[in-house]
Short mmCIF file of C-alpha atoms and ligand atoms in Angstrom, two decimals:
data_model
loop_
_atom_site.label_atom_id
_atom_site.label_comp_id
_atom_site.label_asym_id
_atom_site.label_seq_id
_atom_site.Cartn_x
_atom_site.Cartn_y
_atom_site.Cartn_z
CA UNK A 79 -75.83 107.96 38.96
CA UNK A 80 -72.77 105.75 39.38
CA UNK A 81 -69.26 107.46 39.88
CA UNK A 82 -67.38 106.63 36.94
CA UNK A 83 -64.24 107.20 38.59
CA UNK A 84 -64.86 105.28 41.73
CA UNK A 85 -65.40 102.02 40.25
CA UNK A 86 -61.60 102.83 38.24
CA UNK A 87 -60.38 103.01 41.35
CA UNK A 88 -62.52 100.04 42.91
CA UNK A 89 -61.46 96.08 42.14
CA UNK A 90 -62.80 95.32 38.67
CA UNK A 91 -66.32 93.20 38.83
CA UNK A 92 -65.55 89.02 38.25
CA UNK A 93 -67.32 87.79 35.06
CA UNK A 94 -69.66 85.52 37.68
CA UNK A 95 -70.28 89.14 39.34
CA UNK A 96 -71.19 90.64 36.41
CA UNK A 97 -73.94 87.97 35.07
CA UNK A 98 -75.00 87.94 38.36
CA UNK A 99 -75.90 91.76 37.89
CA UNK A 100 -77.52 91.52 34.56
CA UNK A 101 -79.14 88.40 35.54
CA UNK A 102 -80.75 90.28 38.37
CA UNK A 103 -81.36 93.45 36.07
CA UNK A 104 -83.21 91.85 33.17
CA UNK A 105 -86.22 89.39 32.92
CA UNK A 106 -87.60 87.41 29.53
CA UNK A 107 -89.70 89.49 27.64
CA UNK A 108 -93.47 89.13 27.51
CA UNK A 109 -95.77 88.18 24.49
CA UNK A 110 -95.94 85.13 22.31
CA UNK A 111 -96.97 84.53 18.87
CA UNK A 112 -98.29 81.77 16.62
CA UNK A 113 -95.92 80.22 14.12
CA UNK A 114 -96.11 77.39 11.35
CA UNK A 115 -93.81 74.40 12.63
CA UNK A 116 -91.51 75.03 9.10
CA UNK A 117 -91.23 78.97 11.14
CA UNK A 118 -90.70 77.50 14.73
CA UNK A 119 -86.49 76.12 14.30
CA UNK A 120 -84.21 78.15 16.99
CA UNK A 121 -87.52 79.55 18.53
CA UNK A 122 -88.49 79.06 22.24
CA UNK A 123 -91.38 77.68 23.15
CA UNK A 124 -93.84 80.20 25.15
CA UNK A 125 -96.24 76.63 26.02
CA UNK A 126 -95.39 73.44 26.51
CA UNK A 127 -96.20 70.79 23.62
CA UNK A 128 -98.53 67.41 24.07
CA UNK A 129 -99.11 64.80 21.62
CA UNK A 130 -103.28 64.65 20.68
CA UNK A 131 -102.30 61.10 18.95
CA UNK A 132 -100.62 58.00 19.08
CA UNK A 133 -97.54 57.12 17.51
CA UNK A 134 -97.42 54.56 15.85
CA UNK A 135 -101.20 55.32 15.04
CA UNK A 136 -101.43 51.61 14.06
CA UNK A 137 -99.68 48.27 14.73
CA UNK A 138 -97.26 48.18 11.66
CA UNK A 139 -94.88 45.97 10.39
CA UNK A 140 -90.84 46.88 11.60
CA UNK A 141 -90.09 45.00 8.09
CA UNK A 142 -90.40 43.80 4.67
CA UNK A 143 -91.86 40.31 4.93
CA UNK A 144 -95.23 38.18 5.95
CA UNK A 145 -97.25 38.44 8.49
CA UNK A 146 -99.38 36.10 10.18
CA UNK A 147 -101.03 34.57 13.33
CA UNK A 148 -98.54 32.75 15.77
CA UNK A 149 -101.56 30.15 16.76
CA UNK A 150 -100.61 29.25 13.22
CA UNK A 151 -97.07 28.32 13.77
CA UNK A 152 -95.79 24.99 14.77
CA UNK A 153 -92.97 26.41 16.57
CA UNK A 154 -90.30 23.47 16.35
CA UNK A 155 -91.49 22.40 13.14
CA UNK A 156 -91.84 23.85 9.48
CA UNK A 157 -94.70 24.97 8.16
CA UNK A 158 -96.70 26.42 5.88
CA UNK A 159 -99.37 29.03 5.15
CA UNK A 160 -101.93 30.54 1.97
CA UNK A 161 -101.05 33.97 1.02
CA UNK A 162 -104.29 35.74 1.17
CA UNK A 163 -103.03 39.30 0.27
CA UNK A 164 -100.63 42.30 1.16
CA UNK A 165 -100.28 45.02 2.98
CA UNK A 166 -98.56 47.86 1.85
CA UNK A 167 -97.45 51.01 3.81
CA UNK A 168 -100.32 53.66 3.25
CA UNK A 169 -102.75 50.50 1.66
CA UNK A 170 -104.25 48.34 4.38
CA UNK A 171 -104.93 44.66 3.63
CA UNK A 172 -108.51 45.27 4.43
CA UNK A 173 -109.72 41.76 5.03
CA UNK A 174 -109.81 39.06 8.18
CA UNK A 175 -106.85 36.72 8.31
CA UNK A 176 -108.60 33.56 8.79
CA UNK A 177 -105.77 30.43 10.19
CA UNK A 178 -104.15 28.73 8.26
CA UNK A 179 -103.58 32.27 5.84
CA UNK A 180 -101.06 34.78 5.49
CA UNK A 181 -100.16 38.28 3.89
CA UNK A 182 -97.22 40.23 2.21
CA UNK A 183 -96.40 42.96 4.94
CA UNK A 184 -94.00 46.21 3.89
CA UNK A 185 -92.45 47.89 6.17
CA UNK A 186 -94.42 50.88 8.04
CA UNK A 187 -97.83 48.66 6.74
CA UNK A 188 -100.98 48.33 8.95
CA UNK A 189 -100.63 45.13 10.36
CA UNK A 190 -104.92 42.75 10.38
CA UNK A 191 -106.00 42.33 13.77
CA UNK A 192 -105.48 38.77 13.84
CA UNK A 193 -101.41 39.12 13.13
CA UNK A 194 -98.90 39.12 15.75
CA UNK A 195 -96.03 38.18 13.54
CA UNK A 196 -93.92 38.95 11.20
CA UNK A 197 -90.97 36.91 9.24
CA UNK A 198 -88.51 38.44 7.00
CA UNK A 199 -89.00 37.61 3.76
CA UNK A 200 -85.41 36.09 3.32
CA UNK A 201 -86.41 33.32 5.42
CA UNK A 202 -89.12 31.69 3.98
CA UNK A 203 -89.86 30.18 0.94
CA UNK A 204 -92.91 31.39 -1.56
CA UNK A 205 -93.73 28.45 -3.50
CA UNK A 206 -96.79 30.66 -5.72
CA UNK A 207 -99.28 31.23 -3.01
CA UNK A 208 -97.85 28.86 -0.63
CA UNK A 209 -95.53 30.05 2.30
CA UNK A 210 -93.39 27.96 3.61
CA UNK A 211 -91.70 28.98 6.68
CA UNK A 212 -88.95 27.11 8.30
CA UNK A 213 -88.35 25.06 12.14
CA UNK A 214 -87.95 27.93 14.95
CA UNK A 215 -89.82 30.60 12.84
CA UNK A 216 -89.47 33.42 15.51
CA UNK A 217 -93.22 34.28 16.22
CA UNK A 218 -94.83 37.73 18.08
CA UNK A 219 -91.80 39.86 16.47
CA UNK A 220 -91.21 42.77 14.04
CA UNK A 221 -94.43 44.45 15.10
CA UNK A 222 -94.23 48.52 15.87
CA UNK A 223 -96.99 48.59 18.40
CA UNK A 224 -99.46 51.98 18.79
CA UNK A 225 -98.08 54.64 20.94
CA UNK A 226 -94.58 52.92 21.60
CA UNK A 227 -92.81 55.59 20.29
CA UNK A 228 -95.36 58.74 21.83
CA UNK A 229 -98.36 57.84 23.53
CA UNK A 230 -101.51 60.36 22.68
CA UNK A 231 -101.53 62.87 25.67
CA UNK A 232 -97.94 62.74 26.92
CA UNK A 233 -95.67 65.94 27.04
CA UNK A 234 -93.64 66.47 23.09
CA UNK A 235 -91.48 69.35 24.19
CA UNK A 236 -91.55 71.39 27.26
CA UNK A 237 -91.59 75.18 27.70
CA UNK A 238 -89.35 77.20 27.47
CA UNK A 239 -87.16 74.65 25.42
CA UNK A 240 -85.81 76.43 22.17
CA UNK A 241 -86.56 74.37 19.10
CA UNK A 242 -84.09 72.50 16.84
CA UNK A 243 -84.61 70.27 13.84
CA UNK A 244 -85.09 67.12 15.73
CA UNK A 245 -87.74 68.96 17.45
CA UNK A 246 -89.62 70.11 14.73
CA UNK A 247 -89.27 66.10 13.47
CA UNK A 248 -90.98 64.99 16.67
CA UNK A 249 -93.62 67.53 16.19
CA UNK A 250 -94.75 67.02 13.00
CA UNK A 251 -94.79 63.35 13.86
CA UNK A 252 -97.52 63.87 15.92
CA UNK A 253 -99.39 66.30 13.45
CA UNK A 254 -98.67 69.39 15.19
CA UNK A 255 -98.42 71.93 12.81
CA UNK A 256 -98.54 75.27 14.72
CA UNK A 257 -96.94 76.42 17.87
CA UNK A 258 -97.13 79.24 20.30
CA UNK A 259 -93.26 80.63 20.67
CA UNK A 260 -91.41 83.39 22.63
CA UNK A 261 -91.71 86.78 20.85
CA UNK A 262 -88.43 87.52 19.46
CA UNK A 263 -86.08 90.23 21.08
CA UNK A 264 -85.60 93.62 18.96
CA UNK A 265 -82.29 94.41 18.81
CA UNK A 266 -80.61 97.33 17.16
CA UNK A 267 -76.50 97.49 16.85
CA UNK A 268 -74.26 100.01 15.67
CA UNK A 269 -70.60 100.77 15.63
CA UNK A 270 -68.75 104.15 16.61
CA UNK A 271 -65.35 106.07 15.43
CA UNK A 272 -64.33 108.42 13.05
CA UNK A 273 -62.21 105.98 12.07
CA UNK A 274 -64.16 103.70 10.54
CA UNK A 275 -64.24 102.79 6.84
CA UNK A 276 -67.25 101.55 5.05
CA UNK A 277 -66.41 98.22 2.92
CA UNK A 278 -66.03 98.68 -0.47
CA UNK A 279 -64.34 102.36 -0.28
CA UNK A 280 -60.85 102.49 -0.37
CA UNK A 281 -58.56 102.57 3.08
CA UNK A 282 -57.13 106.15 3.91
CA UNK A 283 -54.17 106.75 5.89
CA UNK A 284 -55.32 106.02 9.94
CA UNK A 285 -58.36 104.76 8.89
CA UNK A 286 -59.96 101.05 9.23
CA UNK A 287 -62.51 98.73 7.83
CA UNK A 288 -65.57 98.90 10.06
CA UNK A 289 -65.25 95.14 11.24
CA UNK A 290 -67.64 94.51 14.27
CA UNK A 291 -70.82 94.96 12.41
CA UNK A 292 -70.31 92.00 10.37
CA UNK A 293 -69.05 89.86 13.42
CA UNK A 294 -71.97 91.24 15.56
CA UNK A 295 -74.51 90.19 12.34
CA UNK A 296 -73.29 87.24 12.68
CA UNK A 297 -73.16 86.20 16.30
CA UNK A 298 -76.76 87.51 16.14
CA UNK A 299 -78.02 85.59 14.04
CA UNK A 300 -80.78 83.52 16.10
CA UNK A 301 -84.66 83.23 15.04
CA UNK A 302 -85.20 84.53 18.53
CA UNK A 303 -83.72 87.92 17.51
CA UNK A 304 -84.81 90.46 15.03
CA UNK A 305 -82.08 92.16 14.73
CA UNK A 306 -81.40 95.98 13.52
CA UNK A 307 -77.81 97.46 11.89
CA UNK A 308 -78.18 100.95 12.60
CA UNK A 309 -74.22 101.54 10.93
CA UNK A 310 -71.61 103.87 11.90
CA UNK A 311 -72.46 106.66 14.05
CA UNK A 312 -69.20 109.03 14.15
CA UNK A 313 -67.68 110.36 17.71
CA UNK A 314 -69.70 113.19 18.07
CA UNK A 315 -71.76 113.50 21.90
CA UNK A 316 -74.68 114.41 20.39
CA UNK A 317 -75.28 112.19 17.41
CA UNK A 318 -74.26 109.24 20.00
CA UNK A 319 -77.17 110.43 22.07
CA UNK A 320 -79.69 111.34 19.84
CA UNK A 321 -79.14 107.21 18.02
CA UNK A 322 -78.85 106.00 21.55
CA UNK A 323 -82.39 107.77 22.87
CA UNK A 324 -84.47 106.99 19.78
CA UNK A 325 -83.22 102.97 19.42
CA UNK A 326 -84.39 103.18 23.72
CA UNK A 327 -87.48 103.61 22.55
CA UNK A 328 -87.72 101.33 19.69
CA UNK A 329 -85.72 97.85 20.65
CA UNK A 330 -85.69 95.70 23.90
CA UNK A 331 -81.84 96.11 23.52
CA UNK A 332 -78.73 98.05 22.37
CA UNK A 333 -75.31 96.87 21.74
CA UNK A 334 -72.70 99.63 20.50
CA UNK A 335 -69.07 98.56 19.73
CA UNK A 336 -65.78 101.70 20.08
CA UNK A 337 -66.39 104.64 21.95
CA UNK A 338 -66.91 102.48 25.79
CA UNK A 339 -63.05 102.82 27.26
CA UNK A 340 -61.51 106.17 28.49
CA UNK A 341 -60.72 108.09 25.22
CA UNK A 342 -61.63 111.82 25.42
CA UNK A 343 -63.56 110.67 22.15
CA UNK A 344 -65.68 107.92 24.48
CA UNK A 345 -68.75 109.60 25.03
CA UNK A 346 -71.05 106.27 25.92
CA UNK A 347 -70.19 105.14 29.37
CA UNK A 348 -71.17 109.55 29.81
CA UNK A 349 -74.37 109.46 28.05
CA UNK A 350 -75.69 106.00 29.24
CA UNK A 351 -75.14 107.69 33.05
CA UNK A 352 -76.81 111.20 31.81
CA UNK A 353 -79.82 109.67 30.23
CA UNK A 354 -80.37 105.85 31.50
CA UNK A 355 -78.37 103.86 34.38
CA UNK A 356 -74.81 102.36 34.73
CA UNK A 357 -75.33 98.84 35.65
CA UNK A 358 -71.13 98.14 35.32
CA UNK A 359 -68.96 99.49 32.85
CA UNK A 360 -65.89 97.24 33.49
CA UNK A 361 -65.21 93.85 34.23
CA UNK A 362 -62.01 91.55 35.08
CA UNK A 363 -61.44 89.70 31.74
CA UNK A 364 -59.32 90.07 29.35
CA UNK A 365 -59.98 90.66 25.88
CA UNK A 366 -62.57 93.18 27.27
CA UNK A 367 -62.15 95.09 29.74
CA UNK A 368 -64.28 98.14 28.83
CA UNK A 369 -67.60 96.85 29.05
CA UNK A 370 -70.53 98.35 29.91
CA UNK A 371 -74.06 96.94 30.60
CA UNK A 372 -76.68 99.49 31.82
CA UNK A 373 -80.36 100.39 30.31
CA UNK A 374 -81.85 103.76 29.08
CA UNK A 375 -85.67 103.05 30.30
CA UNK A 376 -86.54 99.60 29.94
CA UNK A 377 -84.02 99.09 27.05
CA UNK A 378 -81.00 96.99 28.07
CA UNK A 379 -77.75 98.37 27.03
CA UNK A 380 -74.64 96.63 26.52
CA UNK A 381 -71.85 99.03 25.10
CA UNK A 382 -68.93 96.62 24.09
CA UNK A 383 -64.89 97.83 23.75
CA UNK A 384 -63.62 98.71 20.44
CA UNK A 385 -60.99 96.00 19.44
CA UNK A 386 -62.78 93.24 17.24
CA UNK A 387 -61.34 90.43 19.64
CA UNK A 388 -63.16 92.29 22.30
CA UNK A 389 -66.62 92.57 20.96
CA UNK A 390 -66.38 88.60 20.04
CA UNK A 391 -65.48 87.17 24.08
CA UNK A 392 -67.71 90.16 25.43
CA UNK A 393 -70.46 89.02 23.30
CA UNK A 394 -69.74 85.26 23.62
CA UNK A 395 -69.50 85.66 27.36
CA UNK A 396 -71.80 88.35 28.52
CA UNK A 397 -74.27 89.55 25.93
CA UNK A 398 -75.25 86.29 24.82
CA UNK A 399 -76.39 84.92 27.82
CA UNK A 400 -78.30 87.86 28.42
CA UNK A 401 -79.35 88.10 25.16
CA UNK A 402 -80.86 84.34 26.04
CA UNK A 403 -82.39 85.32 29.21
CA UNK A 404 -84.43 88.17 27.69
CA UNK A 405 -86.07 85.49 24.55
CA UNK A 406 -86.86 83.58 27.38
CA UNK A 407 -84.69 80.25 26.56
CA UNK A 408 -83.08 77.59 29.19
CA UNK A 409 -79.95 78.97 30.19
CA UNK A 410 -76.64 76.66 28.40
CA UNK A 411 -72.76 76.91 28.68
CA UNK A 412 -70.50 76.11 26.19
CA UNK A 413 -68.75 72.71 26.77
CA UNK A 414 -65.58 73.01 29.25
CA UNK A 415 -62.83 69.99 29.54
CA UNK A 416 -59.25 69.77 30.51
CA UNK A 417 -56.60 69.91 28.26
CA UNK A 418 -52.86 69.77 28.26
CA UNK A 419 -51.26 73.21 26.78
CA UNK A 420 -48.70 72.50 24.61
CA UNK A 421 -47.58 76.54 24.62
CA UNK A 422 -45.96 78.88 27.18
CA UNK A 423 -48.95 81.12 28.47
CA UNK A 424 -48.01 84.09 29.49
CA UNK A 425 -50.24 85.83 32.09
CA UNK A 426 -50.35 88.56 34.40
CA UNK A 427 -52.94 87.87 37.62
CA UNK A 428 -55.34 90.42 38.34
CA UNK A 429 -58.17 89.08 35.36
CA UNK A 430 -59.54 85.83 34.06
CA UNK A 431 -58.19 85.66 30.79
CA UNK A 432 -59.71 83.80 27.56
CA UNK A 433 -56.86 83.30 25.22
CA UNK A 434 -57.74 81.57 21.66
CA UNK A 435 -56.34 78.13 21.01
CA UNK A 436 -56.87 75.70 18.93
CA UNK A 437 -57.71 71.62 20.54
CA UNK A 438 -57.38 69.13 19.34
CA UNK A 439 -57.88 65.14 20.10
CA UNK A 440 -55.07 62.43 19.65
CA UNK A 441 -56.26 58.93 18.98
CA UNK A 442 -56.66 58.04 23.10
CA UNK A 443 -58.72 60.57 22.81
CA UNK A 444 -56.72 62.83 25.13
CA UNK A 445 -57.35 66.51 24.64
CA UNK A 446 -54.00 68.51 23.57
CA UNK A 447 -54.42 72.55 23.19
CA UNK A 448 -52.25 75.20 21.73
CA UNK A 449 -52.25 78.86 21.11
CA UNK A 450 -53.84 79.75 17.73
CA UNK A 451 -51.38 82.89 18.15
CA UNK A 452 -50.65 86.61 19.29
CA UNK A 453 -53.23 87.36 21.72
CA UNK A 454 -53.64 91.44 21.32
CA UNK A 455 -57.28 92.12 21.18
CA UNK A 456 -57.02 93.69 17.40
CA UNK A 457 -55.67 90.31 16.24
CA UNK A 458 -59.01 88.62 14.65
CA UNK A 459 -56.87 86.33 12.46
CA UNK A 460 -55.61 84.17 15.77
CA UNK A 461 -59.26 84.39 16.83
CA UNK A 462 -60.23 83.21 13.08
CA UNK A 463 -58.32 79.89 13.88
CA UNK A 464 -59.16 79.12 17.11
CA UNK A 465 -61.68 76.58 17.97
CA UNK A 466 -61.20 76.94 21.53
CA UNK A 467 -60.76 79.92 24.71
CA UNK A 468 -57.94 78.66 27.11
CA UNK A 469 -59.57 79.60 30.32
CA UNK A 470 -56.28 81.40 32.53
CA UNK A 471 -58.44 82.15 36.11
CA UNK A 472 -57.09 85.74 37.86
CA UNK A 473 -54.72 84.62 39.54
CA UNK A 474 -52.61 82.88 37.04
CA UNK A 475 -49.48 83.58 36.72
CA UNK A 476 -48.70 82.00 33.23
CA UNK A 477 -48.77 78.31 31.77
CA UNK A 478 -45.79 76.43 31.30
CA UNK A 479 -46.08 73.41 28.26
CA UNK A 480 -47.14 70.51 30.00
CA UNK A 481 -49.69 72.03 32.34
CA UNK A 482 -53.19 71.01 31.94
CA UNK A 483 -55.52 74.40 31.44
CA UNK A 484 -59.12 74.62 31.00
CA UNK A 485 -60.28 74.93 27.36
CA UNK A 486 -64.13 76.14 26.65
CA UNK A 487 -65.20 75.51 22.93
CA UNK A 488 -66.02 78.40 20.87
CA UNK A 489 -69.67 77.88 20.20
CA UNK A 490 -70.03 76.15 16.46
CA UNK A 491 -66.61 75.07 16.81
CA UNK A 492 -65.75 71.56 16.06
CA UNK A 493 -62.67 69.96 17.69
CA UNK A 494 -59.84 68.88 15.04
P1 LIG B 728 -62.59 102.25 21.51
O1 LIG B 728 -62.85 101.04 22.18
O2 LIG B 728 -63.30 103.04 20.28
O3 LIG B 728 -61.40 103.21 21.70
O4 LIG B 728 -61.73 101.50 20.08
C1 LIG B 728 -60.60 100.48 20.54
C2 LIG B 728 -60.25 99.59 19.10
O5 LIG B 728 -61.23 99.23 18.81
C3 LIG B 728 -59.53 101.02 18.16
O6 LIG B 728 -58.36 100.80 17.59
C4 LIG B 728 -60.70 101.16 17.09
O7 LIG B 728 -60.04 101.44 15.81
C5 LIG B 728 -61.16 99.67 17.06
N1 LIG B 728 -62.52 99.83 16.41
C6 LIG B 728 -63.25 100.27 17.08
N2 LIG B 728 -64.49 100.16 16.37
C7 LIG B 728 -64.08 99.18 15.27
C8 LIG B 728 -64.79 98.41 14.33
N3 LIG B 728 -66.25 98.92 14.10
N4 LIG B 728 -64.27 97.25 13.54
C9 LIG B 728 -63.28 97.41 14.02
N5 LIG B 728 -62.30 98.07 14.79
C10 LIG B 728 -62.71 98.94 15.72
MG1 LIG B 729 -63.56 104.82 19.57
#
């Protein structure tokens, strides 16, 4: 059992130490399933995929024109060939091409075995069935060779890749229609707090709308996650305990928001400590200090703070990497770069801060970042306007306008 007071007095866990502890405490889910290619977008491969065929499957034309044998060309001089047919994409020319003959050919159409050259239609002159080729007609060009994109037996996508739209196209081009992917991880989440009001209800004094569940359902929108929204649980020790224990039996991960700090009605850590294991419950970041991680049986538990911006920052920096690891996906980091800060930023040493910023790039390609507004952990508007975090180190004592800062692009955001 962890002494909840002792972590209070000892130095806070750095984000790197917290991530290392999570990394050591969890392992990817076992189990895979077969899905149709169309259902595989965003899923993690559980086996590498190799090509059963060559692509292109046949030697074919790279453009519309005329196909002929370079043996028939008179390199420096103009020459003429008799037109004996055509090869269309999907409808090949079935006869043999004889010396002195050529065919009309279209992009993607199979080349007759005797042909090794395709010349653009614009470069020749057609006089009925006689095709006139100019002097210096290029030969042995505009042909797509068998297997030049994909060789039969070659690796198409290596396990444990998370498949994107381009991968689906690549796999389809090799005729793959079914794949083995990791099973989705089962995630349940709920909000805690007597003050929370459901959308659609009038807001009484002292109450707030529950925004965290909407943020979380968006942040958890991933094909690798099977997500259950358990709603709002009141600040009631027994109700919270029952909800956590039931969820722990049925899910791989539970995420809660609120009730994780040290207020009188904040029961989450106490329940986790009694019914499971607290790994840590505070980390040295701002916003997001009161973040709990632990386990109830084999279920991972993340107790996020209640403040809406803390939910986003802790989810993106702590929970998301953990979920990736659980789902078996390869680790990936958000883009970080150096920018000139055009705002002065206040900062007290002690915690790594993620301040919300707006990152721009000027016509010289240089990056500039400005604060997107007030930085309180309840200020969702400046979070919504931001496209990046300005990452200020634990030791940093503030930023003057003109200083260089480390900036991290927020997932799915674009540089303006
Ligand atoms: P707590 O961690 O429960 O002490 O909550 C910290 C702050 O976050 C309080 O101002 C709460 O009202 C607010 N808060 C808690 N849960 C939510 C939620 N689901 N949506 C929006 N704000 C919340
Ligand atoms: Mg609360």
